[in-house]
XYZ file of C-alpha atoms in Angstrom:
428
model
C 25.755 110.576 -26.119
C 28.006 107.936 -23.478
C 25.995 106.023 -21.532
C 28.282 107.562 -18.666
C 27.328 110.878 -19.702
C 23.849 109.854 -19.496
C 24.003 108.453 -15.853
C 25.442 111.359 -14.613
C 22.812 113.803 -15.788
C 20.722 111.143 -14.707
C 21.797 111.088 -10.864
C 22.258 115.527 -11.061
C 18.640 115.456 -11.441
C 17.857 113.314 -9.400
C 19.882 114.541 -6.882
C 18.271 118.201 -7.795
C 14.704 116.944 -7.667
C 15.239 115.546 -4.462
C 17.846 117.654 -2.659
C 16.597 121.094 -4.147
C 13.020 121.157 -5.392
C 11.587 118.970 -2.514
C 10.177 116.920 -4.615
C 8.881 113.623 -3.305
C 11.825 110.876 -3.697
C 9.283 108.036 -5.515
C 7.960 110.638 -7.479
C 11.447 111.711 -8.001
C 12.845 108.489 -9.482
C 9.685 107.978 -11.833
C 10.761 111.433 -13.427
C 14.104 110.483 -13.796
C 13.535 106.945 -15.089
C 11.242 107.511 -17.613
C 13.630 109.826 -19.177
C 16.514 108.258 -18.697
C 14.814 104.951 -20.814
C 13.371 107.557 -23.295
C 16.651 109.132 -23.826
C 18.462 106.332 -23.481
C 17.162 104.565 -26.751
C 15.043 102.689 -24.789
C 11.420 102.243 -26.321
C 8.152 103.946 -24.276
C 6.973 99.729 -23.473
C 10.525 98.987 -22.645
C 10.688 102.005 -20.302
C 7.431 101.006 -18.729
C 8.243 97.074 -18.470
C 11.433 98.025 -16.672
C 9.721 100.635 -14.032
C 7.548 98.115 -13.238
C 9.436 95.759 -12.841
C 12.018 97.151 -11.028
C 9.150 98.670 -8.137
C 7.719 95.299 -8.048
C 10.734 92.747 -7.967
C 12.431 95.028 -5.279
C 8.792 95.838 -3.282
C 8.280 92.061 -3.313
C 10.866 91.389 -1.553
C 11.261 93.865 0.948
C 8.139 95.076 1.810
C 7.316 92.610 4.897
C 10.917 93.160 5.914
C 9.918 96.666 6.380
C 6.767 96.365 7.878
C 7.804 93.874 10.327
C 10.669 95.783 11.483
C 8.749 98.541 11.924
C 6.198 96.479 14.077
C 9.141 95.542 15.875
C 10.431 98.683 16.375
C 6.518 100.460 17.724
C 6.644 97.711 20.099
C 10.250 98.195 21.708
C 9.624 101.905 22.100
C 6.200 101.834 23.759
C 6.981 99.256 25.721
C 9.852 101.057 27.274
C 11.983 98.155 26.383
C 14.563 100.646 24.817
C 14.958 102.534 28.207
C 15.804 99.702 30.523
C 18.429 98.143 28.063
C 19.825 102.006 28.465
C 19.879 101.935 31.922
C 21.396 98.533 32.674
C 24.556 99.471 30.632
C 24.772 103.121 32.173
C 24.701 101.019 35.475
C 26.915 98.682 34.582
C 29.644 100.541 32.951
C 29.297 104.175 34.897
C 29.202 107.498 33.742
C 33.135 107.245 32.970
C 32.292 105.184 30.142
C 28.691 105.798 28.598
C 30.405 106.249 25.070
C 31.106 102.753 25.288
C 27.750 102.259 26.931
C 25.789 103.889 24.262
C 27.963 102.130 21.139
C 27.031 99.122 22.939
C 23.090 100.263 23.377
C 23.385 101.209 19.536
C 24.344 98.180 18.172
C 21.880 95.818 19.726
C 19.308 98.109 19.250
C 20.403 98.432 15.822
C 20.422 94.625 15.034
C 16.599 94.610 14.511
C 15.827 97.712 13.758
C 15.908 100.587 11.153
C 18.159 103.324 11.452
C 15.656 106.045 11.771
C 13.703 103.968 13.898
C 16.252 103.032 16.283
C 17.791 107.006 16.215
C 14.413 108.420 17.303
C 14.194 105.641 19.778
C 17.957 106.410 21.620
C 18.768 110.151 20.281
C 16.379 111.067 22.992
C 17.791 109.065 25.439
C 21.733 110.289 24.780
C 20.542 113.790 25.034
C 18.588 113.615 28.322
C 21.557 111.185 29.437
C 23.658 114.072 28.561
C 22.363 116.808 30.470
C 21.984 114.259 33.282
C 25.408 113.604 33.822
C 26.500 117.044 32.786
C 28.123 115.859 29.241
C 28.534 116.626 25.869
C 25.694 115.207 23.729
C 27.750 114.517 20.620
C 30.276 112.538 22.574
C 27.628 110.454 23.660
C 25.801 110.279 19.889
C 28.659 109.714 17.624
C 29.368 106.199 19.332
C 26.085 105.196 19.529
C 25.193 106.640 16.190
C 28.508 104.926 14.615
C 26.939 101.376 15.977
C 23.783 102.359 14.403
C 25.146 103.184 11.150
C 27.399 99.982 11.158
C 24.238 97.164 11.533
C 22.421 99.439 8.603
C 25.345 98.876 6.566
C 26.349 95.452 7.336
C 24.019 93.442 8.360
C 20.508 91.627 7.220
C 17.667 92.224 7.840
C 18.560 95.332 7.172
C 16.924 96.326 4.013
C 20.040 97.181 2.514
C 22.619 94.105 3.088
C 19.303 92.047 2.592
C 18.422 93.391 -0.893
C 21.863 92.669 -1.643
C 22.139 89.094 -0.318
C 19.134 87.929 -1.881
C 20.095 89.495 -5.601
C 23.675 88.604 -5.536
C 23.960 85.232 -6.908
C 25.705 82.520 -4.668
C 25.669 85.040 -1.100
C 24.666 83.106 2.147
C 22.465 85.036 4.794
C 24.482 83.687 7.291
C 27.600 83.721 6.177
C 26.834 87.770 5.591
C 25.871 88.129 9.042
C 29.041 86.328 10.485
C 31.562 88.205 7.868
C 29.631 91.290 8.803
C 29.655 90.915 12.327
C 33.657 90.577 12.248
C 34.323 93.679 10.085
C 31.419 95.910 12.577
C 33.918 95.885 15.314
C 36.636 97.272 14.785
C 34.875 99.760 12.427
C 32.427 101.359 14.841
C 35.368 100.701 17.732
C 37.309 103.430 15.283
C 34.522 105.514 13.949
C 32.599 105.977 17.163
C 34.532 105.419 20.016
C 38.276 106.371 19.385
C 37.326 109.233 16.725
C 34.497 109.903 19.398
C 37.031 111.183 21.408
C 37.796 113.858 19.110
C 34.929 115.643 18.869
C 34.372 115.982 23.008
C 34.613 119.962 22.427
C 31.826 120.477 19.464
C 29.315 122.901 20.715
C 26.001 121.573 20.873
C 22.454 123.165 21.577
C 20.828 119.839 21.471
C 16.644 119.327 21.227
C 15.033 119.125 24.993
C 13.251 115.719 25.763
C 11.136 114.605 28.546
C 10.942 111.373 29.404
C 7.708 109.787 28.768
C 5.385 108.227 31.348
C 5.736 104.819 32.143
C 2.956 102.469 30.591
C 2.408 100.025 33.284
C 5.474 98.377 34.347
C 8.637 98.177 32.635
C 9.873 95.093 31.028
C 12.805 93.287 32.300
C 16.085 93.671 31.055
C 16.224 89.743 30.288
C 12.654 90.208 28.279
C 14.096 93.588 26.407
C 17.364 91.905 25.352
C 15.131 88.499 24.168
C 12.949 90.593 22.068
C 15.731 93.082 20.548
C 18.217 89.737 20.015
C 15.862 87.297 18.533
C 15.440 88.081 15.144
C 19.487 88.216 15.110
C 19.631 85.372 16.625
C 16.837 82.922 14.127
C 18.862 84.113 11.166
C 22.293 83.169 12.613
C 21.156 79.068 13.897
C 19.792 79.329 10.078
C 23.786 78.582 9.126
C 24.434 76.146 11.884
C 21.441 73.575 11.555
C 20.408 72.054 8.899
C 16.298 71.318 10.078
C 13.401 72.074 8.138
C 11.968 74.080 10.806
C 14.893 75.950 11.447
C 16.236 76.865 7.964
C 12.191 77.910 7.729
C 12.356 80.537 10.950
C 15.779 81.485 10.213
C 14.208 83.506 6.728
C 14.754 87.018 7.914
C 10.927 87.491 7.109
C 9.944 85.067 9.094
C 11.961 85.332 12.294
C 11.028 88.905 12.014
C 7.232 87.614 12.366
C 8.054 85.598 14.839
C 10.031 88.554 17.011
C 7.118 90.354 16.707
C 4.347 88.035 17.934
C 6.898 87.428 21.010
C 6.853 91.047 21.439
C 3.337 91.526 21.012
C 2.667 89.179 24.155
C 6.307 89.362 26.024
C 6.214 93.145 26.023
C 2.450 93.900 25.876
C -0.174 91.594 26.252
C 1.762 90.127 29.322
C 2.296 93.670 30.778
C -1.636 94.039 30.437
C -1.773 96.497 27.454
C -4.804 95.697 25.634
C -4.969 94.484 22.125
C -6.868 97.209 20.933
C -4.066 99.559 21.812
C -1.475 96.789 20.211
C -3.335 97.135 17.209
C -3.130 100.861 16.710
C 0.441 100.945 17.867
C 1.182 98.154 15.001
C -1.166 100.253 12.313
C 0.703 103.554 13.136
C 4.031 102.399 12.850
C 3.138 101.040 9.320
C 2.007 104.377 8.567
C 4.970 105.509 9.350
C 7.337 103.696 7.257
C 5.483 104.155 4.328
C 7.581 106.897 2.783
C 10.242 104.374 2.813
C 8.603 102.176 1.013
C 7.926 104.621 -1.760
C 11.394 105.214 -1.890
C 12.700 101.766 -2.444
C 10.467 101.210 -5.117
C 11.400 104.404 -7.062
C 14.923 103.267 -6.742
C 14.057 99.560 -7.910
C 12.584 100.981 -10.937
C 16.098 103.229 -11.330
C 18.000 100.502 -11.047
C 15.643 98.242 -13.546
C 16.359 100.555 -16.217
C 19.886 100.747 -15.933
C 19.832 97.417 -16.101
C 18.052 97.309 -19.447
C 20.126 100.058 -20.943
C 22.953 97.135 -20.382
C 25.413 99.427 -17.773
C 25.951 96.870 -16.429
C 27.827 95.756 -19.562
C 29.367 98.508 -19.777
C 30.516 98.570 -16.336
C 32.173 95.310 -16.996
C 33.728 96.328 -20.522
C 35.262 99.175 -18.582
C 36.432 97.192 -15.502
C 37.484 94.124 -17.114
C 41.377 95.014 -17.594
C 41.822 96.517 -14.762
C 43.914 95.800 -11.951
C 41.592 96.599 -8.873
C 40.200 94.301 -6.947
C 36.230 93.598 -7.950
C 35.689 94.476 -4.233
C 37.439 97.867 -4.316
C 35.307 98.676 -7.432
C 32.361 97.508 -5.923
C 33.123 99.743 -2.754
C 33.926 102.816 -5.396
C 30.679 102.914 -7.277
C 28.526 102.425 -4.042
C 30.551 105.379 -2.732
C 29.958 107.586 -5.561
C 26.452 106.867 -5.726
C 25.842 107.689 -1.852
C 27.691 111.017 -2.589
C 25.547 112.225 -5.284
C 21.734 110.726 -4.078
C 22.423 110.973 -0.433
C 21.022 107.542 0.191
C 23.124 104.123 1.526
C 19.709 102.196 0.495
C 19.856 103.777 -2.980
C 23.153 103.366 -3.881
C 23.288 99.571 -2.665
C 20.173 98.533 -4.398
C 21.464 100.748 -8.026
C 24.930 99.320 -7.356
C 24.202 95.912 -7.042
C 22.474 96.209 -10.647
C 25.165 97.240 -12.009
C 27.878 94.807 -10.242
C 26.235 91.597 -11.472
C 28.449 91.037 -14.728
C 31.230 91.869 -12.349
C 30.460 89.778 -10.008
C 29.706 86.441 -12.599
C 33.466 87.113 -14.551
C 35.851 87.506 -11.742
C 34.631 84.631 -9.381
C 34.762 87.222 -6.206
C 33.012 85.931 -2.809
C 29.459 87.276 -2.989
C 29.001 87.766 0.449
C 31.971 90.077 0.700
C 30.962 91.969 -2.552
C 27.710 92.793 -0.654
C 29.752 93.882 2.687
C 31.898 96.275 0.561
C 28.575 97.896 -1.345
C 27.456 98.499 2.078
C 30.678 99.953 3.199
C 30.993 102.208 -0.025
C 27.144 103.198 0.567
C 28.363 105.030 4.118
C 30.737 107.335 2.472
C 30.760 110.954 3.428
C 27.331 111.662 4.537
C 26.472 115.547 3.948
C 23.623 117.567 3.208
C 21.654 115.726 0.593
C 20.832 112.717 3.633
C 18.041 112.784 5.689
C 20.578 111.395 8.642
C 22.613 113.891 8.491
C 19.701 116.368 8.674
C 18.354 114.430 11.882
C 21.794 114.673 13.498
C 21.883 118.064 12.640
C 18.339 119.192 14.350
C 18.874 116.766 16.992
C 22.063 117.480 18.812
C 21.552 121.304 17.639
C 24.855 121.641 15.768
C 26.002 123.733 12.927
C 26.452 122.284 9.139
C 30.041 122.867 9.644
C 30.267 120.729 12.775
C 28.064 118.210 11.412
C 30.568 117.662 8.381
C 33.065 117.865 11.154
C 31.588 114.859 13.238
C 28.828 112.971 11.173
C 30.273 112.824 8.069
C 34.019 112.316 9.127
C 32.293 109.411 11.401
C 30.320 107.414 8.598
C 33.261 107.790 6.200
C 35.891 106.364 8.865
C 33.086 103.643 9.195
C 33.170 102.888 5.227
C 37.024 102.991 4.675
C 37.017 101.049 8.115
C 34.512 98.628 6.365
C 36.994 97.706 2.894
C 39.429 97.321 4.611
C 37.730 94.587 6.739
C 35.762 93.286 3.454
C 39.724 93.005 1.897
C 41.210 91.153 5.442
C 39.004 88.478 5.196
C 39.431 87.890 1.708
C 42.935 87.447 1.872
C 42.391 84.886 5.245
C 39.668 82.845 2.904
């Protein structure tokens, strides 16, 4: 049977599992791993060595990046520090422009933190924003969720660019970040504010929030921008000076420590929030990202045993002659494998396995083979992604319109995203 073949019964079960039966994504991937190596000529140890593997090598080395920004993230939104950075900009740029307001909001927010984390954080604050100032809530969200979807995409320490900057031989955390700053701006500028526009008139029955009471005093704007920008902001010096120190607390893991000792005091011990209370907040929100965790390491033990079934090598055989650029494949197979699993971090993590002979025979800038897997892992969100689903149940509108806003949105954002990836290469 082709190894192609293979794959692709592969991914329709896993995509079934997942999608249809409700079974648990880790559990998921195990399934369809072990029988992928056992049909796939693979011995029972071989299978085994290569689950393992693949769970620990990519657990290991995104596990505290996780947990941290998860920390992170507990702290911004019980602290309040969320709200006032929402306030500020709808102050300072008026109700005429909160789209821009809110893209703004979604990107910083989105620097440091998760993309669930940091849409359960502002979704609540568009909506109630919304009905404040008496407009339509997905006008408000696609913006904000285009910026959002950009810095999960683009840029470390996001779990996905970071995964593949540190397994994509020669790529530069910096130089990532930098590249991946330049192509995020016109992309969400297109995705979320001008094709924003479009969707003014999509009916909406969005979810009703309350704002929650205040715990103690708010944190200043200056203190909520410090903590939100300073994880961004250790990893970027990283490139710029060459000190011990500094190449040490520009790892994303450990300015990600750092941000969240800073917020620990800066946003609660120096509000007068007791560390007992610190302590369950941090303990929760690792509880909380757990699920996540299972999931990456189910896909790291998918993408191990592709690897040993040499796809890879086949991949490269099948490439080799042709006359697309390495980044445009790149892009392509991310893309296909976000179609069919319904997850960006799943098809960066699977792609990047099988992108590595690629990557070694055609000499192609490794930090712009990582931006375009990102890009290609945004394509056409739908029904088989937990984002869409929160969009969906969120801002209370149909399938249809959420294919007609969400998805149009994050596939604007990935074609928006190659062509950036392509720009730069032909300026280097």
């Amino acid at each position: 049977m082709s190894i192609w073949l293979l794959i692709g019964i592969a991914i329709l079960v896993l995509v079934t599992l997942i999608s249809v039966l409700k079974l648990q994504p880790f559990i998921s991937f195990l399934v369809v791993s072990l029988g992928l190596g056992m049909v796939g000529s693979l011995s029972s140890e071989q299978t085994i060595a290569a689950i393992q593997k693949g769970i620990g090598g990519t657990l290991g080395s995104i596990i505290p990046i996780i947990i941290l920004g998860a920390m992170l993230g507990k702290m911004v939104a019980k602290s309040r520090a969320t709200y006032v950075l929402s306030e500020y900009f709808v102050r300072l740029f008026g109700p005429k422009n909160l789209p821009v307001a809110f893209m703004l909001i979604g990107f910083i927010v989105g620097l440091p933190l998760f993309f669930s984390v940091a849409f359960l954080l502002l979704a609540p604050l568009v909506l109630s924003t919304a009905e404040r100032y008496q407009l339509p809530p997905v006008y408000l969200g696609i913006p904000m969720l285009a910026s959002l979807s950009t810095t999960q995409g683009f840029l470390p320490p996001h779990p996905a660019p970071y995964y593949l900057v540190t397994h994509l031989p020669g790529a530069d955390m910096g130089a990532t970040l930098g590249y991946g700053i330049l192509i995020s701006i016109p992309a969400m500028l297109t995705s979320g504010w001008l094709f924003g526009k479009t969707v003014k008139n999509i009916p909406a029955t969005p979810m009703s929030f309350v704002e929650v009471d205040e715990v103690g005093q708010n944190p200043s704007v200056a203190h909520s921008l410090f903590i939100l920008l300073l994880p961004v902001v250790l990893i970027a010096i990283k490139s710029f000076v060459q000190l011990p120190v500094i190449e040490l607390l520009g790892e994303p893991m450990v300015a990600l420590l750092v941000s969240v000792f800073a917020a620990v005091y800066v946003l609660g011990i120096r509000r007068g929030i007791t560390w007992a209370e610190i302590s369950a907040w941090l303990v929760e929100s690792i509880k909380e990202v757990s699920p996540l965790m299972l999931t990456f390491g189910g896909a790291g033990a998918f993408k191990e045993v592709l690897q040993e079934m040499h796809v890879g090598d086949a991949l490269h055989s099948f490439t080799q002659d042709s006359a697309l650029n390495p980044l445009i494949i790149a892009w392509g197979i991310a893309a296909v494998l976000r179609i069919v699993t319904g997850s960006s971090t799943v098809s960066g993590i699977t792609t990047a396995g099988l992108i590595l002979p690629l990557l070694a025979s055609s000499g192609t800038n490794p930090n712009l083979l990582a931006l375009s897997i990102g890009a290609g892992s945004m394509v056409l969100s739908h029904v088989n992604d937990a984002g869409f689903w929160l969009y969906k149940e969120y801002f209370g509108v149909s399938i249809k319109n959420s294919l007609r806003s969400w998805t149009i949105m994050e596939t604007i954002l990935a074609v928006m995203g190659l062509i950036g990836v392509l720009g730069i290469e032909l300026v280097l």
